[in-house]
Tab-separated table of C-alpha atoms in Angstrom:
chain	number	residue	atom	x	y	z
A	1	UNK	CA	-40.368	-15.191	26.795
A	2	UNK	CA	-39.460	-17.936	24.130
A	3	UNK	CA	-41.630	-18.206	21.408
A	4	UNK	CA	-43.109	-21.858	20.823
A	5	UNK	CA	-40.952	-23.762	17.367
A	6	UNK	CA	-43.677	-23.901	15.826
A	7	UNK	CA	-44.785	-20.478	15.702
A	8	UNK	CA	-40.317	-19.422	14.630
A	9	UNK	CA	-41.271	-22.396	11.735
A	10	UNK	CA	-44.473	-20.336	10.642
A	11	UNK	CA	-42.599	-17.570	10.432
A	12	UNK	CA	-39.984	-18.786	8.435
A	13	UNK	CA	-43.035	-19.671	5.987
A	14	UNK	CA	-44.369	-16.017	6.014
A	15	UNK	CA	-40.756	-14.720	5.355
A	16	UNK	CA	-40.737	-16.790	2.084
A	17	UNK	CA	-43.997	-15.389	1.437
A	18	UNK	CA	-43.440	-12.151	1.585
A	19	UNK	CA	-39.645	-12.051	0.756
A	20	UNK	CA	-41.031	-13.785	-2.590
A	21	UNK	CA	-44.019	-11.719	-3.386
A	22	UNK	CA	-43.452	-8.161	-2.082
A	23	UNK	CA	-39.424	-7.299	-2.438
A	24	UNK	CA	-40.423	-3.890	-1.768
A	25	UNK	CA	-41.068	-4.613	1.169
A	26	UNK	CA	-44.640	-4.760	3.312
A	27	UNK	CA	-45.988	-1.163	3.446
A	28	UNK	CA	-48.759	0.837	5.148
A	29	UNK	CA	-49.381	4.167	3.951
A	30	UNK	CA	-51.110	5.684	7.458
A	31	UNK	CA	-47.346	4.379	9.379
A	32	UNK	CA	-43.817	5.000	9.097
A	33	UNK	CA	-42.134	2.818	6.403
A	34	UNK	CA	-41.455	-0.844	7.100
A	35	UNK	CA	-38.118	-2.745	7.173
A	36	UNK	CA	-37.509	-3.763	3.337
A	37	UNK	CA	-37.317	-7.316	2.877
A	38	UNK	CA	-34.630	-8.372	0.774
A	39	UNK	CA	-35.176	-11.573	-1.439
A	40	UNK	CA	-31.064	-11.783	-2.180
A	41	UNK	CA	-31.179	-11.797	1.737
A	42	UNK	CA	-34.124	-14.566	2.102
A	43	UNK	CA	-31.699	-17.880	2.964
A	44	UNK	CA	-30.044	-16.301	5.377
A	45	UNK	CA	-32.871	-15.093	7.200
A	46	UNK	CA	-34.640	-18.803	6.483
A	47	UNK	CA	-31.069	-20.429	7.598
A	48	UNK	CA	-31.416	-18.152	10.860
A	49	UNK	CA	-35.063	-18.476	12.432
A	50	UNK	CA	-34.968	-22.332	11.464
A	51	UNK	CA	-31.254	-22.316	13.793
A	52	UNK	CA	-33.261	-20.328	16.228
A	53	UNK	CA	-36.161	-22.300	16.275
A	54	UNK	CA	-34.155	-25.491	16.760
A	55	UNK	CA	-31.361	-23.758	19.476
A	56	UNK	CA	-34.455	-22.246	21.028
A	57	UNK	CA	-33.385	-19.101	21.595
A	58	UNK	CA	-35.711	-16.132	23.016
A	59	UNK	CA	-36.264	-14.428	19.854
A	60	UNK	CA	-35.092	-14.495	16.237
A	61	UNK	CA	-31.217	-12.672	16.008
A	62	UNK	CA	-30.867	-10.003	13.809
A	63	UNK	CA	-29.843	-10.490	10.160
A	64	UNK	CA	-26.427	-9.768	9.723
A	65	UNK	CA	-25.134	-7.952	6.495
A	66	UNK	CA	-23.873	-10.248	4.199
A	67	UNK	CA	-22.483	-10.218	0.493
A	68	UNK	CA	-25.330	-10.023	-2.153
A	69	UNK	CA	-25.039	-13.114	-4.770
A	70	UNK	CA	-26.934	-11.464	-7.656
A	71	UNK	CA	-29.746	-14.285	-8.784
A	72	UNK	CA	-29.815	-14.653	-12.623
A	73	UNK	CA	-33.607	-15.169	-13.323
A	74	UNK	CA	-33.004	-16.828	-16.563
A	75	UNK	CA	-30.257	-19.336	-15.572
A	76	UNK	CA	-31.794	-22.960	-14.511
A	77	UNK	CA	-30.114	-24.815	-11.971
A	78	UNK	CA	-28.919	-28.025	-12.433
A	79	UNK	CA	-30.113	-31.102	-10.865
A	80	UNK	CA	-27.368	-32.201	-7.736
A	81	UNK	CA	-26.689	-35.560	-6.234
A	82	UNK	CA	-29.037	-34.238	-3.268
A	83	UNK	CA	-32.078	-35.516	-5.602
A	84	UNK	CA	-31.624	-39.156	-5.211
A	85	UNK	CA	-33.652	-39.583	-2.052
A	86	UNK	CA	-36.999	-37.166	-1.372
A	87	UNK	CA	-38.639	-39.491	0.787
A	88	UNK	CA	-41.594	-38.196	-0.475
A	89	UNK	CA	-43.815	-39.058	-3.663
A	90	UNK	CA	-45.970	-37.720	-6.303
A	91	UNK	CA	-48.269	-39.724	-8.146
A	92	UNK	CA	-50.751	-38.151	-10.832
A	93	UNK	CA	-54.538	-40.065	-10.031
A	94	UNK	CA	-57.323	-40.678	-12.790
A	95	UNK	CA	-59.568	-37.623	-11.186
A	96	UNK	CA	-56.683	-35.668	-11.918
A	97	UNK	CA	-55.145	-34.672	-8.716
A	98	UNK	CA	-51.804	-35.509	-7.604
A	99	UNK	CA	-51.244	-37.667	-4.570
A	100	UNK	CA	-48.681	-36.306	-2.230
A	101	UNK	CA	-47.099	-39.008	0.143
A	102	UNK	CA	-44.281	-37.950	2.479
A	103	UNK	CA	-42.910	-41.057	3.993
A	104	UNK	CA	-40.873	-38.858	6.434
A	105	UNK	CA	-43.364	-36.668	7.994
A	106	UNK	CA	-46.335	-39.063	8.071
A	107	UNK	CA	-48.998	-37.748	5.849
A	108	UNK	CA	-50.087	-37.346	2.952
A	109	UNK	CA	-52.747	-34.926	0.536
A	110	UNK	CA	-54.208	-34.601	-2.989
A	111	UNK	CA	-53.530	-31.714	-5.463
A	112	UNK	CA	-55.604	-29.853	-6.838
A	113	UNK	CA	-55.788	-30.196	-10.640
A	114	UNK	CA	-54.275	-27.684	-12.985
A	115	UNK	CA	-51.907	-26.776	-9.493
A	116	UNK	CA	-48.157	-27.540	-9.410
A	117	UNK	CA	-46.924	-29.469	-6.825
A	118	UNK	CA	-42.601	-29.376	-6.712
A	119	UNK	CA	-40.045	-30.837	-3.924
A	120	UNK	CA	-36.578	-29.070	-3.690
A	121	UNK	CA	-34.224	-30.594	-5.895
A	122	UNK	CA	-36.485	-33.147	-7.424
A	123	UNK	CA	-36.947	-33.407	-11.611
A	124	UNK	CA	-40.618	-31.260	-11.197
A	125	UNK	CA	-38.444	-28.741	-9.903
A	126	UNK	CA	-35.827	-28.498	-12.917
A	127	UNK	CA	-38.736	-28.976	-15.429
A	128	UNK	CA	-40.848	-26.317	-13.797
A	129	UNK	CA	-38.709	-23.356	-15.669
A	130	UNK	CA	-39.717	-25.060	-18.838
A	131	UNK	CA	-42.861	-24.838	-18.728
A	132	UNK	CA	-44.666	-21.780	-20.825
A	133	UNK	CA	-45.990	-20.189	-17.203
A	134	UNK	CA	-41.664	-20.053	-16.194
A	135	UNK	CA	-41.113	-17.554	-18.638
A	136	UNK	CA	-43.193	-14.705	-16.075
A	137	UNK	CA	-40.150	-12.570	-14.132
A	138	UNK	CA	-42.784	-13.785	-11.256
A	139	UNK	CA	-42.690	-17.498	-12.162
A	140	UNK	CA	-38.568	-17.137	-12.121
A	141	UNK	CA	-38.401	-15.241	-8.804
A	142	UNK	CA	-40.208	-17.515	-6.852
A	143	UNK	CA	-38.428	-20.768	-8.202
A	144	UNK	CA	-34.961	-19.261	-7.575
A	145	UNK	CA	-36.162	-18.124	-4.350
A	146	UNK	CA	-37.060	-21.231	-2.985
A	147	UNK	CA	-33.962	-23.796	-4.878
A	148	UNK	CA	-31.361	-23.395	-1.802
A	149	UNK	CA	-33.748	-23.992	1.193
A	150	UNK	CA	-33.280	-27.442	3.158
A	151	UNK	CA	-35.891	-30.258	2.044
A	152	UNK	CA	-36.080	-31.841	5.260
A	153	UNK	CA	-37.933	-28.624	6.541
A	154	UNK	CA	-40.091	-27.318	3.280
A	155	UNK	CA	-41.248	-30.849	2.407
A	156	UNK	CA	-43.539	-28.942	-0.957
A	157	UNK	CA	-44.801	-26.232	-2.480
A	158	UNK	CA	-47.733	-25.640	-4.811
A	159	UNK	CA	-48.254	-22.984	-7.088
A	160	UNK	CA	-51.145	-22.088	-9.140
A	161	UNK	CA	-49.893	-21.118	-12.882
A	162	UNK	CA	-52.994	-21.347	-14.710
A	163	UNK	CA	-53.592	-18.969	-17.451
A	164	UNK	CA	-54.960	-15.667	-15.777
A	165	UNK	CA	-54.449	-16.589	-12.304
A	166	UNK	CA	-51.092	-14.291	-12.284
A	167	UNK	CA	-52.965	-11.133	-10.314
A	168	UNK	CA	-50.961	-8.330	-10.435
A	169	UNK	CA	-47.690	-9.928	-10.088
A	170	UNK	CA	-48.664	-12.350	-7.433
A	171	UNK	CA	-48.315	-15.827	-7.571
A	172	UNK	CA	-51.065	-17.853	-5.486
A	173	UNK	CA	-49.271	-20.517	-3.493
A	174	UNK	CA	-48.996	-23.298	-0.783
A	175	UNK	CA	-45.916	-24.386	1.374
A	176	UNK	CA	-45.502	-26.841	4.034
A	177	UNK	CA	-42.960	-26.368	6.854
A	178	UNK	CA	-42.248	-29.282	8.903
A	179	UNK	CA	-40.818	-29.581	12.472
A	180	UNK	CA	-39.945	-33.256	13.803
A	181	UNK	CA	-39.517	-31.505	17.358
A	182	UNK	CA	-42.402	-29.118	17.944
A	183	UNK	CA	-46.320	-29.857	18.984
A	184	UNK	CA	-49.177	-27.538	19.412
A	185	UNK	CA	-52.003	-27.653	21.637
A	186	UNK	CA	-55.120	-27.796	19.571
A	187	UNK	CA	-57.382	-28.838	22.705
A	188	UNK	CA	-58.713	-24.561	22.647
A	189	UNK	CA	-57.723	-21.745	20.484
A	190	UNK	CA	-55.312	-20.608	23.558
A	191	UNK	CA	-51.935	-21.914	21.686
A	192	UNK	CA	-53.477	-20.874	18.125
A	193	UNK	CA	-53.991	-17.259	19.291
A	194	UNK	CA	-50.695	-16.955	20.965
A	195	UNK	CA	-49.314	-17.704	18.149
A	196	UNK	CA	-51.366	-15.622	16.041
A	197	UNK	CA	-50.188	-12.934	18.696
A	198	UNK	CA	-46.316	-13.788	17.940
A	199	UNK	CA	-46.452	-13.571	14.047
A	200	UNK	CA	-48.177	-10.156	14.752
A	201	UNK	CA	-45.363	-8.776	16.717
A	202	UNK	CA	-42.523	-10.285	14.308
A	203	UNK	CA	-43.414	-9.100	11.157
A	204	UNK	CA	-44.612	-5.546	10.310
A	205	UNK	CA	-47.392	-4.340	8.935
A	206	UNK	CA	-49.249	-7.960	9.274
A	207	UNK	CA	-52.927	-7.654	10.213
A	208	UNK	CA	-53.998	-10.768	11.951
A	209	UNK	CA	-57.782	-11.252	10.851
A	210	UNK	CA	-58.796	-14.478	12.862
A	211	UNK	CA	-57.276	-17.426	14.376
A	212	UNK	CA	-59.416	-20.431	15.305
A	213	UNK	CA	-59.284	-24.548	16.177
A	214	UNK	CA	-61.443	-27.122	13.792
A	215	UNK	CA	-61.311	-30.273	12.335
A	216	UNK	CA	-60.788	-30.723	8.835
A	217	UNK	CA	-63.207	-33.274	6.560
A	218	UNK	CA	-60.991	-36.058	8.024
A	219	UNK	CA	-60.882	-35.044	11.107
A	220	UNK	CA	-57.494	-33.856	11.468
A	221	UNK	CA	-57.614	-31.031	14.765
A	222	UNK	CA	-56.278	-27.983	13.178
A	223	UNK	CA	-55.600	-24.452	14.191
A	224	UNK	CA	-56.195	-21.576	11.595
A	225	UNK	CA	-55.014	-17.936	11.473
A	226	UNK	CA	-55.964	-16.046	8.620
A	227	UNK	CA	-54.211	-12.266	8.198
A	228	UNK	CA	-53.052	-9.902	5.179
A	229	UNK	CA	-50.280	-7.765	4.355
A	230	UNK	CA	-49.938	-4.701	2.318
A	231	UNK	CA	-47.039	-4.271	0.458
A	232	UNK	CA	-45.060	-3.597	-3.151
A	233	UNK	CA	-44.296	-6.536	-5.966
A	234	UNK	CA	-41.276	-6.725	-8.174
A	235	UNK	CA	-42.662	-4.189	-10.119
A	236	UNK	CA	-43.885	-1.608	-7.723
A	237	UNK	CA	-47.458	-2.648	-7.828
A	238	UNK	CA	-49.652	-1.958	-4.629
A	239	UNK	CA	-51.261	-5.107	-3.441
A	240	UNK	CA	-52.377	-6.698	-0.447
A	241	UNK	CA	-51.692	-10.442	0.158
A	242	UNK	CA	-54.404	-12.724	1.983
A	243	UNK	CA	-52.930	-15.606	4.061
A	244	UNK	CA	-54.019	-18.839	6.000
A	245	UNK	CA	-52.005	-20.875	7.432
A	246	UNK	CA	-52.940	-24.462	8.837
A	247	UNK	CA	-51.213	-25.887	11.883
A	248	UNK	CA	-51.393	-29.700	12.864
A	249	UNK	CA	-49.731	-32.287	14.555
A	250	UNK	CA	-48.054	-35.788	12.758
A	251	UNK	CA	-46.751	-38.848	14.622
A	252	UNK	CA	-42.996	-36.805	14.863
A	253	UNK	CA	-43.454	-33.094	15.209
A	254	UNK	CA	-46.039	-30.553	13.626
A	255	UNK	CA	-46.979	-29.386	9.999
A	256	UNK	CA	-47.402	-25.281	9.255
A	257	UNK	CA	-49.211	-24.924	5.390
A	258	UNK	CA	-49.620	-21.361	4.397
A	259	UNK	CA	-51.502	-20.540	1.626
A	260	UNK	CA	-50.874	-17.022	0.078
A	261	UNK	CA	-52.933	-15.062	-2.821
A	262	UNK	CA	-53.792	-11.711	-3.859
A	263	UNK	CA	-56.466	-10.254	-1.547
A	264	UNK	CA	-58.890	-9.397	-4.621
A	265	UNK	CA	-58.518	-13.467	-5.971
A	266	UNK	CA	-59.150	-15.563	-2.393
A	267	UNK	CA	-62.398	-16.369	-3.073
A	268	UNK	CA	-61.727	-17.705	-6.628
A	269	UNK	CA	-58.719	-19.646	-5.213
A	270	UNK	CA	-59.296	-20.500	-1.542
A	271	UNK	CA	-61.687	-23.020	-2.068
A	272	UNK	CA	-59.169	-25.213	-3.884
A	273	UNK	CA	-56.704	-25.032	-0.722
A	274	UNK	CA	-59.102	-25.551	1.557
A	275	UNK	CA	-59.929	-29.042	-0.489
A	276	UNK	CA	-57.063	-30.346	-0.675
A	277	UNK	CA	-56.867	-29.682	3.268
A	278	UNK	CA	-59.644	-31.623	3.424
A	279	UNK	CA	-57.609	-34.682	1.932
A	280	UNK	CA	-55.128	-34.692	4.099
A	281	UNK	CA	-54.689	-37.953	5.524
A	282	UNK	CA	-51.900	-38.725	8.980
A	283	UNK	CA	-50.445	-41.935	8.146
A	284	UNK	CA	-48.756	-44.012	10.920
């Protein structure tokens, strides 16, 4: 049975999140050990579900072996000619948000303050691994990770690098995967729990909590599915990771944001997400 695109583009999202904050691997001490996910193997399994999701293919194909390119934490990349047209915006506002406009996928959201808002090979990018929160291993991981992956499909991510808000080697973060071909049906939760169902089966070891359809404070139809996964950082640290993703539909295609922090910090840092959801604006 084919799985929906939207629900292969959500799981591209969770791959980045858990390729980026557990590279041991998700883990669950009362079952057999997990497939390790391996962050010098994250683009090509990115580069393969988003090829599946657009070929349409039954399932995701395996991930082939390939040559390991050993990332150098400490080396910044340099700005390519690729940064000359985001079709996108960022625009700091006197509350102290940053506006968000993506002229490409149709809508648009504010930023929290005192979280980072960066577009693939645009200047906030480069000057992120300046700033004093870069020099965390953590910090340096996660921007590497994410400096190959296409633009047109992870339109931004956020990141939360305010002083103490590193929990036990996890970053707390937002992405936004875009599809110009897929749609979900929002009308029931039917569509939302399939693929709640689908995300389930893909990746081990992740424990679907809920999945529901609302509105947001604009009234935006949205579905929800919130889940965790145990697993190991960088460092070998046992942690759990709480997720919620947000699925919607623009004027061209659909919009999967998944929000990712460490179990023990959601309630300090959910709230936040969930505003700027609130903001979120579908322009025409």
């Amino acid at each position: 049975m084919n799985k929906p695109r939207i629900v292969l583009f959500a799981l591209v999202s969770l791959i980045i999140i858990v390729a980026c904050a557990l590279p041991g691997g998700p883990a669950n001490p009362t079952s057999e050990p997990a497939p390790t996910v391996d962050t010098e193997l994250l683009q090509v399994m990115v580069n393969r579900t988003v090829t599946a999701a657009i070929a349409e293919t039954e399932q995701a194909a395996p991930t082939p072996e390939v040559e390991k390119e050993e990332i150098q934490a400490t080396e910044t990349p340099l700005p390519t000619e690729a940064a000359a047209d985001p079709s996108s915006s960022l625009t700091s506002q006197a509350d102290g948000t940053i506006l968000f406009v993506d002229d490409q996928a149709k809508f648009q959201l504010n930023v929290s303050p005192g979280w980072l808002p960066l577009r693939i090979d645009q200047q906030e990018y480069y000057d992120a691994f300046s700033l004093p929160a870069a020099s965390a291993p953590a910090v340096q991981r996660a921007l590497m990770n994410i400096k190959t992956l296409d633009p047109q499909t992870f339109r931004l991510f956020i990141y939360d690098l305010q002083d103490g808000h590193l929990i036990n080697g996890v970053i707390t973060s937002v992405n936004f995967v875009w599809d110009p071909e897929a749609s979900i049906s929002l009308e029931n939760d039917a569509a939302i729990k399939q693929a709640a169902d689908d995300l389930a089966v893909s990746i081990p070891n992740l424990n679907i909590d809920s999945y529901s359809v609302s509105t947001t404070a604009g009234n935006i139809p949205i579905g929800v599915i919130l889940s965790n996964i145990p697993g190991k950082t960088f460092e070998g640290t046992d942690v759990v990771l709480f997720q919620k993703q947000i699925y919607l539909n623009l004027p061209a295609g659909s919009l999967v944001v998944s929000f990712t922090t460490e179990q023990s910090f959601k309630d300090a840092t959910l709230p936040f997400f969930d505003t700027m959801i609130d903001s979120m604006k579908i322009n025409s």
